Amino acid sequence: MPIGQLFTTNERYIKHPPYASFYWQDKYSVDSGTAHIIHNNLSKLSQRNLRQICNLIGPGNRLGFPTDKSTSGYSDKVDSRQLPRDENLTPFNYIYWDNYSSLRAGPFPGCAINLSVDPVGYLCRNIRAHAQITKGNGTTSSEILVVCALTNGPGNPAINEPVVYATQTKITPGDYDLEFELEITSPIQPAREYICRADSDGITQVNQLIDLYLWLGWYSTNVDTTPANQDAVWSFSAFEYNP
Amino acid sequence: MPSPVSTTPTDFVLGAVKVGKAVSSAHLVRIASECSFLGLHNLQLIGQYRAQPWQLGTTTLGAISHTIPFVYKRSAGCEVVAIVIEFWQASYYGRFKITLSSSGSPSFIEHNGIDGSVTFTQPPLTSAQSTEIVAYIDVSSFTVGSTYYFYLTVSDKSTLHPTEGVIGIKNASLFEVPCPDSRVVSQPSEPILEQASCLSPNRLIDGSNATARGLTRLAWLLDQYRTNWRIHIAHVGFESSDTSSPSLHWYHTGGSYSSPNWQFEGGATRNVGFICQPRALYPIPGNTNPYKIYVRYRTTSSGNVTLRVIHTPRGGSATTSTFTLGGTSGAWSWYTSDLDLDTGGTDGVCEYYFAAKGGAQTIDFANISFIEQHP
């Protein structure tokens, strides 16, 4: 773990005297205890200053595909590209990733917490995502496939190899709070420039950033038309986490 | 000077610092590197909006002008906010304008059309990524810790299908743009420790908080990273002047507590749970209210309404926070109050949902956000 050492007994951030107080102005060397506290506090902040990525509302019920042509699929797209649906292929190909079969958070800059030189790139913070769903008791033996994926760039996971992804499938009817832990174990390279400072002489400063998009996609074979029997995706929350 | 050290958290080893031994310059450079990470790199995600195509009824986002509100408190190390907007793809024709406004006085570095000067065209429905634009605003004039609001207004719509689908924004993502310390020109104004001052044979002098070096500066920086770094937990919808019944917005009607109607496609109304991980730096007394809640709402008449946040630390028991919102008689308004989110859940996780009560009134919601105000 790239976070520095923490005090192991009573682990916490330790508040210090105000910066303007005389404790910091005595012109003497920093004693080892103070140095330890400074280290501990910096490490604690690096460990706990974690960002909330999204809180999105899902579509609710009526997720049955592909019979519901009016709201999904490829039938009304201007391009003819259609991914093959084969269970031997990746789960991404089961999902249309369109307006009605996916949610997307981002872009947001990946929080680089460590460098890798071979292969080159940054390791970013892990992400924990939650999807609140319902598996309805409609079509017998139907299932709902839910995929959570992180991409470096805006392309959907079917056309842009995800950095990391996780899937869950539910067959038994019921309400579920699906948890996806996306552990980023491979280094990622910055993919996009963003302006980070407006200089006083009119020259802007740019920064190369890891351009992350977090996706939630779903595919349901439950085509029951009674709302109470349908599958549903209610919400999608995600945040960074440290073990 | 360019940073000789990566802007990532460094692996401090406490055992390297011992009584009677000097703190090495390498150690100090690591401290400076960690400061750069905390102050310049690890900045906030302000909010995420996603249009709900299932939020339609008969009058739709294809016909009405609407505004997407965000709440914002600037982090100490942020000077630029990026606004990334993805357009809604559709097989129906549409044109629209987007205008950004704010309660502060940000200046555009690049507006890319979201100053209302450009008429955008709805992109066609494809399997590929939709049109995405990025605008930048300079927020260096924003006071750190003060509350500001951003509004993205989609207007001047032209469509052959006014009762069909969405015209305009599909996704909007606002975030503070991280900056490498090698790009920082005027260091005393930036929340970092000057790395050059930490190199041998320089001493870490006491200094002041207004210089980029010294112990006093370091203590000031720790306060910046602790108290001026605020998690933004945003639930972003939209507001409009539309008064259709039932409402097109997230809304609630009725005299007993129940979930707002989140505009699900199938019309279901249920408690929708969300999850967050409140920051836990140290134990906080239960009544300290480390968060603020911001609600963008309107009511149909002038009577008060109430909103509840029912929050449960994972593995613990639920706590209900109740807020009384004044009636607005149809005008959109912000409500703000303190909020105590639990930090003691398993894995630090807190689960929550909303309930509202408005009597005969309809309450419309456009934004419900929690922003940290760490004591």
Coordinates of C-alpha atoms in Angstrom, one line a residue:
Chain A
M1 CA 0.0 0.0 0.0
P2 CA 1.5 3.3 -1.0
I3 CA 0.2 5.2 2.1
G4 CA 2.9 5.8 4.6
Q5 CA 3.0 4.3 8.1
L6 CA 0.4 5.2 10.6
F7 CA 0.5 5.0 14.4
T8 CA -0.9 1.6 15.0
T9 CA -2.3 2.3 18.5
N10 CA -5.3 4.5 18.6
E11 CA -4.9 5.2 14.9
R12 CA -6.1 8.7 14.0
Y13 CA -5.2 12.1 12.9
I14 CA -3.7 14.0 15.8
K15 CA -4.6 17.7 15.9
H16 CA -1.7 20.0 16.5
P17 CA -1.4 23.5 17.9
P18 CA -2.5 26.4 15.7
Y19 CA 0.1 27.3 13.0
A20 CA 0.5 30.8 14.4
S21 CA 1.2 29.6 17.9
F22 CA 4.7 29.7 19.4
Y23 CA 5.0 26.0 19.3
W24 CA 6.1 26.2 15.7
Q25 CA 8.3 29.3 16.0
D26 CA 10.9 28.4 18.6
K27 CA 13.8 28.2 16.1
Y28 CA 14.8 24.8 17.5
S29 CA 15.1 21.5 15.6
V30 CA 12.0 19.4 15.1
D31 CA 12.0 16.7 17.8
S32 CA 11.4 13.1 16.7
G33 CA 7.9 13.0 18.3
T34 CA 6.7 16.0 16.3
A35 CA 8.2 14.5 13.2
H36 CA 6.3 11.3 13.8
I37 CA 3.0 13.2 14.3
I38 CA 3.6 15.2 11.1
H39 CA 4.2 12.0 9.2
N40 CA 1.3 10.2 10.7
N41 CA -1.0 13.1 9.9
L42 CA 0.1 13.4 6.3
S43 CA -0.3 9.7 5.8
K44 CA -3.7 9.7 7.5
L45 CA -4.9 12.5 5.2
S46 CA -3.7 10.6 2.2
Q47 CA -5.5 7.6 3.4
R48 CA -8.8 9.2 4.2
N49 CA -9.2 12.1 1.8
L50 CA -11.3 10.0 -0.5
R51 CA -13.7 11.3 -3.1
Q52 CA -17.3 10.4 -3.7
I53 CA -17.6 9.7 -7.4
C54 CA -21.3 9.5 -8.1
N55 CA -24.9 9.1 -6.7
L56 CA -27.0 8.4 -9.7
I57 CA -30.7 7.4 -10.1
G58 CA -31.3 4.4 -12.2
P59 CA -34.1 3.7 -14.6
G60 CA -36.2 1.7 -12.2
N61 CA -38.2 -1.3 -13.5
R62 CA -39.0 -2.5 -17.0
L63 CA -35.5 -3.6 -18.1
G64 CA -36.5 -6.6 -20.2
F65 CA -34.3 -6.8 -23.3
P66 CA -34.2 -7.4 -26.2
T67 CA -37.9 -7.7 -26.9
D68 CA -38.5 -4.1 -25.9
K69 CA -37.3 -2.6 -29.2
S70 CA -38.7 0.8 -28.5
T71 CA -36.2 1.7 -25.9
S72 CA -33.1 -0.2 -26.6
G73 CA -30.7 -2.0 -28.9
Y74 CA -29.4 -1.2 -32.3
S75 CA -32.5 -0.8 -34.3
D76 CA -32.5 2.9 -34.5
K77 CA -28.8 3.7 -34.6
V78 CA -27.2 5.4 -37.6
D79 CA -24.2 3.1 -37.6
S80 CA -24.6 -0.6 -38.3
R81 CA -22.0 -1.8 -35.8
Q82 CA -23.6 -4.5 -33.7
L83 CA -21.6 -6.5 -31.3
P84 CA -21.9 -10.3 -31.5
R85 CA -23.7 -11.8 -28.5
D86 CA -22.0 -14.9 -27.6
E87 CA -21.6 -16.2 -24.1
N88 CA -18.0 -17.1 -24.8
L89 CA -17.3 -13.4 -25.4
T90 CA -16.9 -10.8 -22.7
P91 CA -19.9 -9.8 -20.7
F92 CA -19.6 -6.3 -22.2
N93 CA -21.1 -7.5 -25.5
Y94 CA -24.3 -8.4 -23.8
I95 CA -25.0 -4.8 -23.0
Y96 CA -26.0 -2.1 -25.4
W97 CA -24.4 0.7 -23.3
D98 CA -26.9 3.1 -24.7
N99 CA -29.1 5.7 -23.0
Y100 CA -31.4 3.0 -21.6
S101 CA -29.1 0.2 -20.6
S102 CA -26.2 1.9 -18.8
L103 CA -25.3 4.7 -16.4
R104 CA -22.0 6.5 -16.6
A105 CA -20.1 8.7 -14.2
G106 CA -17.3 10.9 -15.3
P107 CA -15.0 11.9 -16.6
F108 CA -13.1 12.4 -13.4
P109 CA -9.3 12.6 -12.9
G110 CA -7.9 9.4 -11.5
C111 CA -6.2 9.9 -8.2
A112 CA -2.7 8.6 -8.8
I113 CA -1.2 7.2 -5.6
N114 CA 1.8 5.4 -6.9
L115 CA 4.1 5.3 -9.9
S116 CA 5.0 2.3 -11.9
V117 CA 8.0 2.3 -14.3
D118 CA 7.6 -1.1 -15.7
P119 CA 5.1 -1.0 -17.2
V120 CA 4.9 2.8 -17.2
G121 CA 1.9 4.4 -15.6
Y122 CA 0.2 5.4 -12.4
L123 CA -1.7 3.2 -9.9
C124 CA -4.9 4.8 -8.9
R125 CA -7.1 4.5 -5.9
N126 CA -9.5 1.6 -5.7
I127 CA -13.2 2.2 -6.2
R128 CA -16.1 0.7 -4.4
A129 CA -19.4 0.9 -6.3
H130 CA -22.9 0.0 -5.2
A131 CA -25.9 -0.7 -7.3
Q132 CA -29.3 -1.2 -5.7
I133 CA -31.3 -3.5 -7.9
T134 CA -34.3 -5.8 -7.9
K135 CA -34.5 -9.2 -9.6
G136 CA -38.2 -9.6 -10.5
N137 CA -40.1 -12.8 -10.4
G138 CA -41.3 -12.5 -14.0
T139 CA -40.0 -14.6 -16.8
T140 CA -39.0 -18.0 -15.4
S141 CA -35.3 -18.7 -15.2
S142 CA -34.5 -15.2 -16.4
E143 CA -31.5 -13.4 -15.1
I144 CA -30.1 -9.9 -14.8
L145 CA -26.4 -9.3 -15.6
V146 CA -24.9 -6.2 -14.1
V147 CA -21.4 -5.0 -15.1
C148 CA -19.4 -2.3 -13.4
A149 CA -16.4 -1.2 -15.3
L150 CA -13.8 1.6 -15.2
T151 CA -12.4 2.9 -18.5
N152 CA -9.6 5.3 -19.3
G153 CA -11.3 7.4 -21.9
P154 CA -14.9 7.9 -22.9
G155 CA -15.5 4.8 -25.0
N156 CA -17.9 2.3 -23.5
P157 CA -16.5 -1.0 -22.1
A158 CA -17.4 -2.9 -25.2
I159 CA -15.2 -0.8 -27.4
N160 CA -12.7 0.5 -24.9
E161 CA -10.9 -2.2 -22.9
P162 CA -11.7 -1.5 -19.2
V163 CA -9.0 -0.8 -16.7
V164 CA -10.9 -3.1 -14.3
Y165 CA -14.4 -4.5 -14.2
A166 CA -16.6 -6.7 -12.1
T167 CA -19.8 -8.5 -12.9
Q168 CA -22.7 -10.0 -10.9
T169 CA -25.6 -12.0 -12.1
K170 CA -28.9 -12.6 -10.2
I171 CA -31.4 -15.2 -10.9
T172 CA -33.3 -15.6 -7.6
P173 CA -36.0 -12.9 -7.2
G174 CA -35.4 -10.3 -4.6
D175 CA -33.9 -6.9 -3.7
Y176 CA -30.1 -6.7 -3.9
D177 CA -27.4 -4.2 -2.9
L178 CA -24.7 -5.2 -5.3
E179 CA -21.2 -4.2 -4.3
F180 CA -18.4 -4.0 -6.8
E181 CA -14.8 -3.6 -5.6
L182 CA -12.7 -2.3 -8.4
E183 CA -9.1 -2.8 -7.4
I184 CA -6.7 -1.1 -9.8
T185 CA -3.7 -3.3 -10.0
S186 CA -2.4 -2.3 -13.4
P187 CA -0.8 1.1 -14.1
I188 CA -2.8 3.5 -16.1
Q189 CA -1.3 6.2 -18.4
P190 CA -2.7 9.7 -18.6
A191 CA -5.0 10.0 -21.5
R192 CA -6.1 13.6 -21.7
E193 CA -4.9 17.1 -21.1
Y194 CA -6.9 19.4 -18.8
I195 CA -6.2 23.1 -18.1
C196 CA -5.2 23.4 -14.5
R197 CA -4.1 27.0 -14.1
A198 CA -5.0 30.3 -15.9
D199 CA -1.7 32.2 -15.9
S200 CA -1.7 35.9 -15.5
D201 CA -0.1 36.5 -18.8
G202 CA -2.8 34.6 -20.6
I203 CA -0.9 31.4 -21.0
T204 CA -2.8 28.5 -19.6
Q205 CA -1.1 25.6 -17.8
V206 CA -2.2 22.1 -18.7
N207 CA -1.9 18.8 -16.9
Q208 CA -1.9 15.3 -18.2
L209 CA -4.5 13.4 -16.3
I210 CA -5.9 9.9 -16.1
D211 CA -9.3 10.3 -17.6
L212 CA -11.6 7.8 -15.8
Y213 CA -15.2 6.9 -16.6
L214 CA -17.2 4.6 -14.4
W215 CA -19.9 2.6 -16.1
L216 CA -22.8 0.5 -14.8
G217 CA -24.5 -1.6 -17.5
W218 CA -27.2 -4.2 -17.3
Y219 CA -28.8 -6.9 -19.4
S220 CA -32.0 -8.6 -18.4
T221 CA -33.8 -11.6 -19.9
N222 CA -36.9 -10.9 -17.8
V223 CA -39.4 -9.6 -20.3
D224 CA -42.5 -9.7 -18.1
T225 CA -44.7 -6.8 -18.8
T226 CA -46.2 -6.5 -15.3
P227 CA -44.2 -3.8 -13.4
A228 CA -44.2 -5.7 -10.1
N229 CA -42.6 -8.6 -11.8
Q230 CA -39.9 -6.8 -13.7
D231 CA -36.2 -6.4 -13.0
A232 CA -35.0 -3.0 -11.9
V233 CA -31.9 -0.8 -11.3
W234 CA -32.7 1.8 -8.7
S235 CA -29.4 3.6 -7.9
F236 CA -25.7 3.7 -8.5
S237 CA -23.2 5.0 -5.9
A238 CA -19.4 4.9 -6.0
F239 CA -16.5 6.3 -4.0
E240 CA -12.8 5.8 -3.6
Y241 CA -11.6 3.5 -0.8
N242 CA -8.5 2.4 0.9
P243 CA -8.3 -1.0 2.5
Chain B
M1 CA 11.2 24.5 -10.1
P2 CA 10.0 21.2 -11.6
S3 CA 9.3 18.6 -9.0
P4 CA 12.0 16.0 -8.6
V5 CA 9.6 13.8 -6.7
S6 CA 6.5 12.2 -7.9
T7 CA 3.2 13.8 -6.9
T8 CA 1.9 10.8 -5.2
P9 CA 1.7 9.7 -1.6
T10 CA 5.1 8.6 -0.4
D11 CA 5.8 5.6 1.8
F12 CA 6.9 7.2 5.1
V13 CA 8.6 4.9 7.5
L14 CA 8.2 6.2 11.0
G15 CA 11.1 4.1 12.2
A16 CA 13.5 6.3 10.2
V17 CA 12.9 9.1 12.6
K18 CA 14.5 8.5 16.0
V19 CA 15.3 10.5 19.1
G20 CA 18.7 12.2 18.8
K21 CA 18.9 11.8 15.0
A22 CA 18.4 14.6 12.6
V23 CA 15.5 14.5 10.2
S24 CA 17.1 14.1 6.9
S25 CA 16.6 16.3 3.9
A26 CA 15.3 13.3 2.0
H27 CA 12.6 13.0 4.6
L28 CA 11.7 16.6 4.2
V29 CA 11.4 16.3 0.5
R30 CA 9.1 13.4 1.0
I31 CA 7.0 15.6 3.3
A32 CA 6.9 18.2 0.5
S33 CA 5.9 15.6 -2.0
E34 CA 3.1 14.4 0.2
C35 CA 1.9 18.0 0.6
S36 CA 1.8 18.4 -3.2
F37 CA -0.3 15.3 -3.5
L38 CA -2.8 16.5 -0.8
G39 CA -2.9 20.1 -1.8
L40 CA -2.7 20.0 -5.6
H41 CA -3.5 16.6 -6.9
N42 CA -6.2 15.1 -4.6
L43 CA -8.9 17.6 -5.4
Q44 CA -12.7 17.3 -5.4
L45 CA -15.3 15.9 -7.7
I46 CA -18.1 18.5 -7.4
G47 CA -21.0 16.6 -8.9
Q48 CA -22.4 14.3 -11.5
Y49 CA -25.6 14.8 -13.4
R50 CA -27.3 12.2 -15.6
A51 CA -30.4 12.9 -17.6
Q52 CA -33.2 10.4 -17.0
P53 CA -34.8 9.4 -20.3
W54 CA -37.4 7.7 -18.3
Q55 CA -38.4 11.0 -16.7
L56 CA -40.7 11.9 -19.5
G57 CA -44.4 11.8 -19.2
T58 CA -46.0 13.7 -22.1
T59 CA -44.2 17.0 -21.8
T60 CA -40.5 16.3 -21.8
L61 CA -37.0 17.5 -21.6
G62 CA -37.2 17.8 -25.4
A63 CA -39.5 20.8 -25.0
I64 CA -38.7 22.7 -21.9
S65 CA -35.8 24.8 -20.8
H66 CA -34.2 23.4 -17.7
T67 CA -31.4 24.1 -15.4
I68 CA -29.0 21.8 -13.6
P69 CA -27.8 23.1 -10.2
F70 CA -24.6 22.2 -8.4
V71 CA -23.2 23.2 -5.0
Y72 CA -19.5 24.0 -4.6
K73 CA -16.9 24.8 -2.0
R74 CA -13.5 25.4 -3.3
S75 CA -10.5 23.3 -2.1
A76 CA -7.5 25.2 -1.1
G77 CA -5.4 24.0 -4.0
C78 CA -7.9 24.4 -6.8
E79 CA -8.0 27.3 -9.3
V80 CA -9.7 25.7 -12.2
V81 CA -12.9 23.8 -12.5
A82 CA -13.6 21.7 -15.5
I83 CA -17.1 21.2 -16.8
V84 CA -17.5 18.2 -19.1
I85 CA -20.8 17.8 -20.9
E86 CA -21.9 14.9 -23.0
F87 CA -24.8 15.5 -25.3
W88 CA -27.8 13.3 -25.5
Q89 CA -27.9 11.2 -28.6
A90 CA -31.2 10.7 -30.3
S91 CA -32.8 9.7 -33.5
Y92 CA -34.9 12.8 -33.4
Y93 CA -33.7 16.2 -34.4
G94 CA -32.9 18.9 -31.8
R95 CA -30.9 22.1 -31.4
F96 CA -30.2 23.9 -28.1
K97 CA -28.0 26.3 -26.2
I98 CA -26.1 25.8 -22.9
T99 CA -25.4 28.7 -20.5
L100 CA -23.3 28.4 -17.3
S101 CA -24.0 30.9 -14.5
S102 CA -22.7 31.0 -11.0
S103 CA -23.3 32.7 -7.7
G104 CA -19.6 33.6 -7.7
S105 CA -17.8 35.5 -10.4
P106 CA -15.8 32.9 -12.3
S107 CA -14.2 33.8 -15.6
F108 CA -14.1 31.5 -18.5
I109 CA -10.7 30.2 -19.5
E110 CA -12.3 28.3 -22.3
H111 CA -16.1 28.4 -22.7
N112 CA -16.4 26.1 -25.7
G113 CA -19.9 27.4 -26.3
I114 CA -21.5 27.1 -22.8
D115 CA -21.7 30.8 -22.4
G116 CA -24.9 30.7 -24.5
S117 CA -23.2 31.9 -27.6
V118 CA -23.4 28.6 -29.6
T119 CA -26.3 26.7 -30.9
F120 CA -25.5 23.0 -30.5
T121 CA -27.0 20.2 -32.6
Q122 CA -28.2 17.0 -31.1
P123 CA -25.9 14.2 -32.2
P124 CA -27.3 11.2 -33.9
L125 CA -27.9 7.9 -32.1
T126 CA -24.8 5.7 -32.6
S127 CA -23.0 3.0 -30.8
A128 CA -20.0 5.3 -30.3
Q129 CA -19.2 8.0 -27.8
S130 CA -21.4 11.0 -28.0
T131 CA -20.3 14.5 -28.5
E132 CA -18.5 15.8 -25.5
I133 CA -17.4 19.4 -24.7
V134 CA -15.1 20.6 -22.0
A135 CA -15.2 24.1 -20.6
Y136 CA -12.9 25.6 -18.0
I137 CA -13.6 28.3 -15.5
D138 CA -11.1 30.2 -13.2
V139 CA -12.4 29.9 -9.6
S140 CA -9.3 31.5 -8.0
S141 CA -11.5 34.4 -6.9
F142 CA -13.7 32.0 -4.9
T143 CA -13.1 32.1 -1.2
V144 CA -12.0 28.8 0.1
G145 CA -14.7 27.4 2.4
S146 CA -17.5 29.6 1.1
T147 CA -20.5 28.2 -0.7
Y148 CA -21.1 28.8 -4.4
Y149 CA -23.6 27.5 -6.9
F150 CA -23.2 26.6 -10.5
Y151 CA -26.2 26.4 -12.9
L152 CA -26.1 24.8 -16.3
T153 CA -29.1 26.0 -18.3
V154 CA -30.3 24.3 -21.4
S155 CA -32.5 26.6 -23.5
D156 CA -33.5 27.9 -26.9
K157 CA -34.6 24.4 -28.0
S158 CA -35.6 23.7 -31.5
T159 CA -37.0 20.3 -32.2
L160 CA -39.5 18.6 -34.6
H161 CA -40.4 16.3 -31.7
P162 CA -41.2 18.3 -28.7
T163 CA -42.8 15.5 -26.8
E164 CA -40.1 12.9 -27.4
G165 CA -37.1 12.2 -25.3
V166 CA -34.3 14.5 -24.2
I167 CA -32.8 17.4 -25.9
G168 CA -29.5 18.7 -24.6
I169 CA -27.3 17.3 -21.8
K170 CA -26.9 13.6 -21.1
N171 CA -24.1 13.7 -18.6
A172 CA -22.4 16.7 -16.9
S173 CA -19.4 16.2 -14.7
L174 CA -17.8 19.0 -12.7
F175 CA -14.5 18.6 -11.0
E176 CA -11.5 20.5 -9.7
V177 CA -8.6 20.1 -12.0
P178 CA -5.4 18.7 -10.3
C179 CA -2.2 20.6 -10.9
P180 CA 1.3 19.2 -10.8
D181 CA 3.6 21.3 -8.6
S182 CA 5.9 21.8 -11.5
R183 CA 3.1 24.0 -13.0
V184 CA 2.8 26.2 -9.9
V185 CA 4.3 29.6 -10.5
S186 CA 3.5 31.5 -7.4
Q187 CA 4.1 29.1 -4.6
P188 CA 3.2 31.1 -1.5
S189 CA -0.4 31.2 -2.7
E190 CA -0.6 27.5 -3.3
P191 CA -1.1 25.0 -0.5
I192 CA 2.3 23.2 -0.9
L193 CA 5.7 23.1 0.7
E194 CA 8.5 24.3 -1.5
Q195 CA 10.6 21.3 -2.2
A196 CA 13.7 23.2 -3.1
S197 CA 13.7 24.6 0.5
C198 CA 13.8 21.1 1.8
L199 CA 17.0 20.0 0.0
S200 CA 20.3 19.8 1.8
P201 CA 21.9 21.9 3.2
N202 CA 18.8 24.1 3.8
R203 CA 17.2 24.0 7.2
L204 CA 13.5 23.7 7.8
I205 CA 13.1 27.1 9.5
D206 CA 10.1 28.2 11.3
G207 CA 9.0 30.8 8.7
S208 CA 5.4 31.8 8.4
N209 CA 2.3 30.5 6.8
A210 CA 2.6 33.1 4.0
T211 CA 5.9 31.7 2.8
A212 CA 6.2 28.3 1.0
R213 CA 8.6 26.9 3.5
G214 CA 9.1 26.4 7.1
L215 CA 7.5 24.7 10.1
T216 CA 4.7 27.2 10.5
R217 CA 3.8 26.7 6.9
L218 CA 3.7 23.0 7.4
A219 CA 1.3 23.3 10.3
W220 CA -0.9 25.6 8.2
L221 CA -0.8 23.1 5.4
L222 CA -2.0 20.3 7.6
D223 CA -5.0 22.5 8.6
Q224 CA -5.7 23.2 4.9
Y225 CA -5.7 19.5 4.0
R226 CA -7.8 18.6 7.0
T227 CA -10.4 21.4 7.1
N228 CA -10.5 22.8 3.6
W229 CA -10.8 19.6 1.8
R230 CA -14.5 18.7 1.7
I231 CA -16.2 15.6 0.2
H232 CA -19.0 16.6 -2.2
I233 CA -21.8 14.0 -2.1
A234 CA -24.2 15.3 -4.7
H235 CA -27.6 14.1 -6.0
V236 CA -28.1 16.3 -9.1
G237 CA -31.4 16.6 -10.9
F238 CA -32.8 19.6 -12.8
E239 CA -35.1 22.5 -12.2
S240 CA -37.5 24.2 -14.6
S241 CA -40.5 26.5 -14.6
D242 CA -42.7 23.7 -15.8
T243 CA -45.7 23.1 -13.5
S244 CA -47.1 19.9 -15.1
S245 CA -48.9 17.6 -12.8
P246 CA -47.6 15.1 -12.0
S247 CA -44.3 16.9 -11.8
L248 CA -41.4 16.3 -14.3
H249 CA -38.9 16.8 -11.5
W250 CA -38.0 14.6 -8.5
Y251 CA -41.0 15.3 -6.4
H252 CA -43.2 14.4 -3.4
T253 CA -46.8 14.8 -2.6
G254 CA -48.8 13.7 0.4
G255 CA -49.1 14.2 4.1
S256 CA -47.1 11.3 5.3
Y257 CA -43.4 10.5 5.1
S258 CA -42.4 8.6 2.0
S259 CA -39.7 8.6 -0.6
P260 CA -39.6 11.3 -3.3
N261 CA -40.7 10.1 -6.7
W262 CA -37.4 9.7 -8.5
Q263 CA -39.1 9.5 -11.9
F264 CA -38.5 5.8 -12.6
E265 CA -39.6 4.6 -16.0
G266 CA -42.1 2.2 -14.6
G267 CA -43.6 4.7 -12.2
A268 CA -42.4 2.9 -9.1
T269 CA -42.0 4.9 -5.9
R270 CA -39.8 3.3 -3.3
N271 CA -37.0 4.1 -0.8
V272 CA -33.9 4.4 -3.0
G273 CA -30.7 3.8 -1.1
F274 CA -27.4 5.5 -1.7
I275 CA -24.0 4.8 -0.1
C276 CA -21.1 7.0 0.9
Q277 CA -18.0 6.8 3.0
P278 CA -17.7 9.8 5.3
R279 CA -14.2 10.8 6.1
A280 CA -13.1 9.6 9.5
L281 CA -9.9 11.3 10.6
Y282 CA -10.6 11.1 14.3
P283 CA -13.5 10.4 16.6
I284 CA -16.1 13.2 16.3
P285 CA -18.7 13.7 19.0
G286 CA -22.2 12.7 17.8
N287 CA -23.7 16.2 17.7
T288 CA -20.9 17.9 15.9
N289 CA -22.6 17.8 12.5
P290 CA -19.6 17.4 10.2
Y291 CA -21.6 17.9 7.1
K292 CA -24.0 20.4 5.6
I293 CA -27.0 19.5 3.6
Y294 CA -28.0 21.6 0.6
V295 CA -31.4 21.2 -1.0
R296 CA -32.6 22.9 -4.1
Y297 CA -36.4 22.8 -4.1
R298 CA -39.7 24.5 -4.6
T299 CA -43.1 24.0 -3.1
T300 CA -46.5 24.8 -4.7
S301 CA -47.7 27.0 -1.8
S302 CA -46.2 28.8 1.2
G303 CA -46.6 26.2 4.0
N304 CA -43.5 24.4 5.4
V305 CA -42.5 21.0 4.3
T306 CA -40.1 18.5 5.7
L307 CA -37.3 16.3 4.4
R308 CA -35.7 13.4 6.2
V309 CA -32.4 11.8 5.7
I310 CA -32.4 8.3 7.2
H311 CA -28.7 7.3 7.5
T312 CA -27.4 4.1 8.8
P313 CA -23.7 3.2 9.4
R314 CA -23.2 -0.2 7.9
G315 CA -23.8 -2.8 10.6
G316 CA -25.3 -0.1 12.9
S317 CA -28.7 1.3 13.5
A318 CA -30.5 4.1 11.6
T319 CA -30.6 7.7 12.6
T320 CA -33.2 10.1 11.2
S321 CA -32.3 13.7 10.5
T322 CA -35.3 15.9 9.9
F323 CA -35.2 19.3 8.2
T324 CA -38.0 21.8 7.9
L325 CA -38.0 23.6 4.6
G326 CA -40.0 26.9 4.2
G327 CA -42.7 27.1 1.5
T328 CA -41.6 28.9 -1.6
S329 CA -44.9 29.4 -3.5
G330 CA -43.5 28.0 -6.7
A331 CA -40.0 29.7 -6.7
W332 CA -36.8 27.6 -6.6
S333 CA -34.8 28.1 -3.5
W334 CA -31.8 26.7 -1.6
Y335 CA -32.1 25.3 1.9
T336 CA -29.0 24.7 4.0
S337 CA -28.6 23.0 7.4
D338 CA -26.1 21.0 9.4
L339 CA -26.1 17.2 9.0
D340 CA -24.5 14.5 11.1
L341 CA -23.5 11.6 9.0
D342 CA -22.2 8.5 10.7
T343 CA -18.5 7.5 10.3
G344 CA -18.6 4.4 12.4
G345 CA -19.9 1.9 10.0
T346 CA -18.2 -1.2 8.8
D347 CA -15.6 -0.2 6.3
G348 CA -16.6 3.4 7.1
V349 CA -19.6 3.0 4.9
C350 CA -22.9 4.9 5.5
E351 CA -26.1 4.0 3.8
Y352 CA -28.9 6.5 3.5
Y353 CA -32.2 7.3 1.8
F354 CA -34.6 10.2 1.7
A355 CA -38.2 10.7 2.8
A356 CA -40.4 13.8 2.5
K357 CA -43.7 15.2 3.7
G358 CA -45.6 18.1 2.3
G359 CA -49.2 17.8 3.1
A360 CA -51.3 19.0 0.2
Q361 CA -48.3 20.6 -1.5
T362 CA -46.0 19.2 -4.1
I363 CA -42.3 19.5 -3.3
D364 CA -40.0 19.5 -6.3
F365 CA -36.3 18.7 -5.8
A366 CA -33.5 19.6 -8.2
N367 CA -30.4 18.9 -6.0
I368 CA -29.8 17.3 -2.6
S369 CA -26.1 17.5 -1.7
F370 CA -24.0 16.9 1.4
I371 CA -20.7 18.8 1.7
E372 CA -18.3 18.2 4.5
Q373 CA -17.4 20.8 7.1
H374 CA -14.9 19.0 9.2
P375 CA -14.4 20.5 12.6

